[in-house]
CSV table of C-alpha atoms in Angstrom, one decimal:
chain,number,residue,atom,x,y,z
E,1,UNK,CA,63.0,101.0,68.2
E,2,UNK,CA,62.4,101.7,71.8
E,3,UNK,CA,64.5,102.8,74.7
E,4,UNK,CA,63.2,103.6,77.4
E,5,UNK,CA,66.3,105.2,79.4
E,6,UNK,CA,65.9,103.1,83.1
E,7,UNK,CA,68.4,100.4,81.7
E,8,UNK,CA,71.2,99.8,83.8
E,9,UNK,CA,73.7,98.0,81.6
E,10,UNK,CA,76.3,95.6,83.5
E,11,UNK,CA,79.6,94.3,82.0
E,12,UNK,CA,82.8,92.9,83.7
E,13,UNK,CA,84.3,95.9,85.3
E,14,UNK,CA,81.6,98.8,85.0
E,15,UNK,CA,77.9,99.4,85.5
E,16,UNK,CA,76.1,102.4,83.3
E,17,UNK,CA,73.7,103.5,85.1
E,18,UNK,CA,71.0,106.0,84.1
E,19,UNK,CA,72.3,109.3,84.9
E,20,UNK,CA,70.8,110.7,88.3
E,21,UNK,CA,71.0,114.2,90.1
E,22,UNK,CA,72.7,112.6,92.9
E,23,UNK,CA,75.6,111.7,90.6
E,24,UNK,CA,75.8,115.1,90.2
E,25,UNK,CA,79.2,115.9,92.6
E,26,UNK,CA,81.0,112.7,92.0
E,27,UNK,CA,80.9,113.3,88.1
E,28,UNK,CA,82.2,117.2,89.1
E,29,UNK,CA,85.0,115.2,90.7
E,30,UNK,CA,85.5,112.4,87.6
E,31,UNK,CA,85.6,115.2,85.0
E,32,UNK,CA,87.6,117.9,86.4
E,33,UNK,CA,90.7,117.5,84.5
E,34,UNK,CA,91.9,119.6,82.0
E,35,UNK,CA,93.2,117.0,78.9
E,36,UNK,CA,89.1,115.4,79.2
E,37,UNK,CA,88.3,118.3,77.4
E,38,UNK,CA,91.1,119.0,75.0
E,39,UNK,CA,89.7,117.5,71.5
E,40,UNK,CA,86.4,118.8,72.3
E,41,UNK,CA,84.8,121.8,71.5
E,42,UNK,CA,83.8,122.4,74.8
E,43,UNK,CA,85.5,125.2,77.6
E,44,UNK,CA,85.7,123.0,80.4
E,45,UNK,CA,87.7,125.1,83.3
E,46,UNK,CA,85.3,125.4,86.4
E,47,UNK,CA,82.7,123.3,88.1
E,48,UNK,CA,80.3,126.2,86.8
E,49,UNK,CA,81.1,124.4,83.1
E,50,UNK,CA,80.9,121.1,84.8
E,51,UNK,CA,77.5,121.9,86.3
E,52,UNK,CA,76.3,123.1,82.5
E,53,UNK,CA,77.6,120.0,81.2
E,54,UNK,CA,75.5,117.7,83.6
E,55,UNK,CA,72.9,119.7,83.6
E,56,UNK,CA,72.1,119.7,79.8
E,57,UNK,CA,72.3,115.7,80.0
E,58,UNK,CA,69.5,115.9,82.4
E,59,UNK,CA,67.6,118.2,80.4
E,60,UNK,CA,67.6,116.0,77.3
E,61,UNK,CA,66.7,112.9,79.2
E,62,UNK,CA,63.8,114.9,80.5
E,63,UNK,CA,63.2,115.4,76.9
E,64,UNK,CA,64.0,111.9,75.4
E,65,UNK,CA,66.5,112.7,72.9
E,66,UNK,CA,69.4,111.8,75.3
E,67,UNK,CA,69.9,108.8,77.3
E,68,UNK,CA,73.1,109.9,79.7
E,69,UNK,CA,74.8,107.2,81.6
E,70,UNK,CA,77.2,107.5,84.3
E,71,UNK,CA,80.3,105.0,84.3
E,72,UNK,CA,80.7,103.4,87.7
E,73,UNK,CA,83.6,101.3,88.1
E,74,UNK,CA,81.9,97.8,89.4
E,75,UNK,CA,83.6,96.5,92.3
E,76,UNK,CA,84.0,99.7,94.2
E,77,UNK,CA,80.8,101.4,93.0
E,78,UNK,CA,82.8,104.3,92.5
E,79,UNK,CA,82.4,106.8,89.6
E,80,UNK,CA,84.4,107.4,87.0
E,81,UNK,CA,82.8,109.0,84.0
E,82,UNK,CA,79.8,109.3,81.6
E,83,UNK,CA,78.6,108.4,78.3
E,84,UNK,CA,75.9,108.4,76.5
E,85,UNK,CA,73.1,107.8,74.2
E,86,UNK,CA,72.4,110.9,72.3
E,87,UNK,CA,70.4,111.6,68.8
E,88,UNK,CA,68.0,109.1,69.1
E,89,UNK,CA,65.7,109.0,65.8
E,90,UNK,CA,62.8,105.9,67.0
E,91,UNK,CA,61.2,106.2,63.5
E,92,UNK,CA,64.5,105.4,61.3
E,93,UNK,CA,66.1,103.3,64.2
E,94,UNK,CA,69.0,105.6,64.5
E,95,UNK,CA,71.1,106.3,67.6
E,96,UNK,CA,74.6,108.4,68.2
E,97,UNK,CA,76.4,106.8,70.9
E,98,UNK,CA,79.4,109.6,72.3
E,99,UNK,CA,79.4,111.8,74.6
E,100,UNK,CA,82.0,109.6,76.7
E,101,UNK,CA,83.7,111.4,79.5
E,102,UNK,CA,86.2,109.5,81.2
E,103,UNK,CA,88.3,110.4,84.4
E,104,UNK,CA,92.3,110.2,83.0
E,105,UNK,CA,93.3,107.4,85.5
E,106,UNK,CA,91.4,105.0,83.3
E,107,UNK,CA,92.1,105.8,80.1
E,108,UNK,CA,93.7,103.0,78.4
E,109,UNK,CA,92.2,100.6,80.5
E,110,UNK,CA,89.3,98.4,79.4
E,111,UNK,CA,86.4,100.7,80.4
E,112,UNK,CA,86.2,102.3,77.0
E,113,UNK,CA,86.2,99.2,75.4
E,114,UNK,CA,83.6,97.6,77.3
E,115,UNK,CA,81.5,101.2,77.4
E,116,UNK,CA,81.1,100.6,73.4
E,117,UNK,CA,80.4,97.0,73.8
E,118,UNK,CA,78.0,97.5,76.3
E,119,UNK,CA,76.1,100.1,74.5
E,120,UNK,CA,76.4,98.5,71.0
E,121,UNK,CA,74.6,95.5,72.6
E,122,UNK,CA,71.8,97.3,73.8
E,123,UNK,CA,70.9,99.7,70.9
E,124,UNK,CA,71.3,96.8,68.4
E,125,UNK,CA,70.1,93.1,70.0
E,126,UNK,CA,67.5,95.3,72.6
E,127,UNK,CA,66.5,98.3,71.3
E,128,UNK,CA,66.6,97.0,67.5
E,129,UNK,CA,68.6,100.3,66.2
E,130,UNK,CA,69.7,99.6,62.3
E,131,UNK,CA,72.7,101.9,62.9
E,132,UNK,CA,74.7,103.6,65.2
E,133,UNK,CA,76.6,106.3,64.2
E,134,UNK,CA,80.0,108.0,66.3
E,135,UNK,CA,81.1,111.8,66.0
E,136,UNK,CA,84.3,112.6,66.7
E,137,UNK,CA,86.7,115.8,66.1
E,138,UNK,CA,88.9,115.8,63.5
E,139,UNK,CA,91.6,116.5,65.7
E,140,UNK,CA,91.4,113.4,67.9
E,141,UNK,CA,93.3,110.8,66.2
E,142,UNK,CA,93.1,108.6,69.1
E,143,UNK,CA,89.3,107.9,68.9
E,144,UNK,CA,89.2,107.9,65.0
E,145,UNK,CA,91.4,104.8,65.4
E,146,UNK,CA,90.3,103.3,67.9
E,147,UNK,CA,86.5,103.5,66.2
E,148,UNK,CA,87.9,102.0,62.9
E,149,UNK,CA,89.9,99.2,65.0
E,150,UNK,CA,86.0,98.0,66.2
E,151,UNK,CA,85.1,98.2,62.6
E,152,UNK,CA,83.2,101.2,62.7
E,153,UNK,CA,83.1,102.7,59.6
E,154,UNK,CA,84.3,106.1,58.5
E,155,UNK,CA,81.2,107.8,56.4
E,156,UNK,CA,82.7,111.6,55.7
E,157,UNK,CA,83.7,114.7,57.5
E,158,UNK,CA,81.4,117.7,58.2
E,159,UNK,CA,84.2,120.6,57.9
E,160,UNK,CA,84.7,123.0,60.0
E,161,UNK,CA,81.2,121.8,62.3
E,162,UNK,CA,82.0,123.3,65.6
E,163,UNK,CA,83.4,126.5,66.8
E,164,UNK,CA,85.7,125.9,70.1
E,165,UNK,CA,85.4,129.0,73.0
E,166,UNK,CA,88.7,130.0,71.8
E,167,UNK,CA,87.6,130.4,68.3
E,168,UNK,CA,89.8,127.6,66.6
E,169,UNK,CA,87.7,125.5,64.6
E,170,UNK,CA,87.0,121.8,64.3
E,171,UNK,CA,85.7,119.5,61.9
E,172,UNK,CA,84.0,116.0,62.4
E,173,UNK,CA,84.3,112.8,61.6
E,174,UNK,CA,81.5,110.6,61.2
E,175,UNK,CA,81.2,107.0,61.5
E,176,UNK,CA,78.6,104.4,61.7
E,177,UNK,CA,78.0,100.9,62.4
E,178,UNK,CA,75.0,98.7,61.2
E,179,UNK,CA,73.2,95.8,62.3
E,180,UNK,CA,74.2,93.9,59.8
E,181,UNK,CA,77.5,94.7,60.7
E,182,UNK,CA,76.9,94.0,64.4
E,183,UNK,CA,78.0,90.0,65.0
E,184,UNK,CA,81.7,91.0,63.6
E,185,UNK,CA,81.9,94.4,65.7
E,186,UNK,CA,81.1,92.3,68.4
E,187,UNK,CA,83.8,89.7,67.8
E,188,UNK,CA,86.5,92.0,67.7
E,189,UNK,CA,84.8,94.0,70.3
E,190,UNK,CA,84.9,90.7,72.9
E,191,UNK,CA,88.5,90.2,71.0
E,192,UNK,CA,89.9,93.5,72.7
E,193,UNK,CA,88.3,93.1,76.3
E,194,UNK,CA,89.6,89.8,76.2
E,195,UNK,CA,93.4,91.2,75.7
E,196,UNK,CA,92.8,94.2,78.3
């Protein structure tokens, strides 16, 4: 499995594109919104959090265990998020995709959708990954459906895994997908952007 993070993956309505330093202050502008942040574990409340946020991305791509994208919204160029691909393990061809950030205004839309299509397509028919695995609080009902709707499946929880600034706790749900699961994800997957 190889990735070597300068992909710029294109879909219908949105371009990932390798996350730079001079997407710095539009993400600040993306991300600053309160319910972003409220099924994570994360304090998100200033552009000094913000700032952390990006900055740690950059870090790990400097590093190679991350590959951050940020969403740009195609026809106007403008951005409007971030995801990512994050845990990457070359020798067992393993990859966490998350991380996904989206400014509220398109929520609901088909840019998640086409995020995880986009990114599913790339670890598994380029980069060769033999499973992609998801992470997602136990609180956040919304995403643990919407993963199982693509077919992702759900492989256990890992209680009580992260400890939220405000001291509540949170466990999380892991699911995976694997190549030899890939050609139906897909379906329903081009299924879904189809409807949107």
């Amino acid at each position: 499995m190889q990735m070597s993070g300068s992909e710029i993956l294109t879909g219908t309505s949105i371009v990932l594109a390798p996350m730079e330093e001079s997407h710095r202050d539009e993400l600040r502008k993306a991300l600053h919104h309160p319910e972003i942040w409220e099924y994570t574990w994360r304090k998100i409340s200033s552009e000094i959090d913000l700032d952390e946020i990006i900055s740690l991305a950059m870090e790990q791509k400097r590093q190679g265990t991350h590959i951050p994208f940020t969403i740009l919204e195609k026809e106007s160029g403008k951005v409007i998020g971030t995801t990512r691909l994050g845990d990457i393990d070359v020798t067992n061809r393993n990859v966490e995709i998350g991380w996904t950030w989206l400014t509220p205004a398109y929520w609901r839309t088909r840019v998640n959708t086409e995020c995880k299509y986009l990114l599913l397509q790339y670890c598994f028919e380029q980069a060769e990954a033999i499973r992609v695995q998801f992470s997602v609080s136990g609180h956040n009902e919304r995403s643990q459906k919407a993963l199982e709707r693509i077919g992702a499946k759900k492989e256990g929880v890992f209680r009580k895994h992260r400890i939220k600034s405000d001291g509540s706790v949170h466990d999380n749900v892991f699911y995976s997908i694997l190549d030899t699961e890939w050609s139906e994800v897909r379906e329903k997957l081009k299924h879904l952007l189809e409807r949107k």
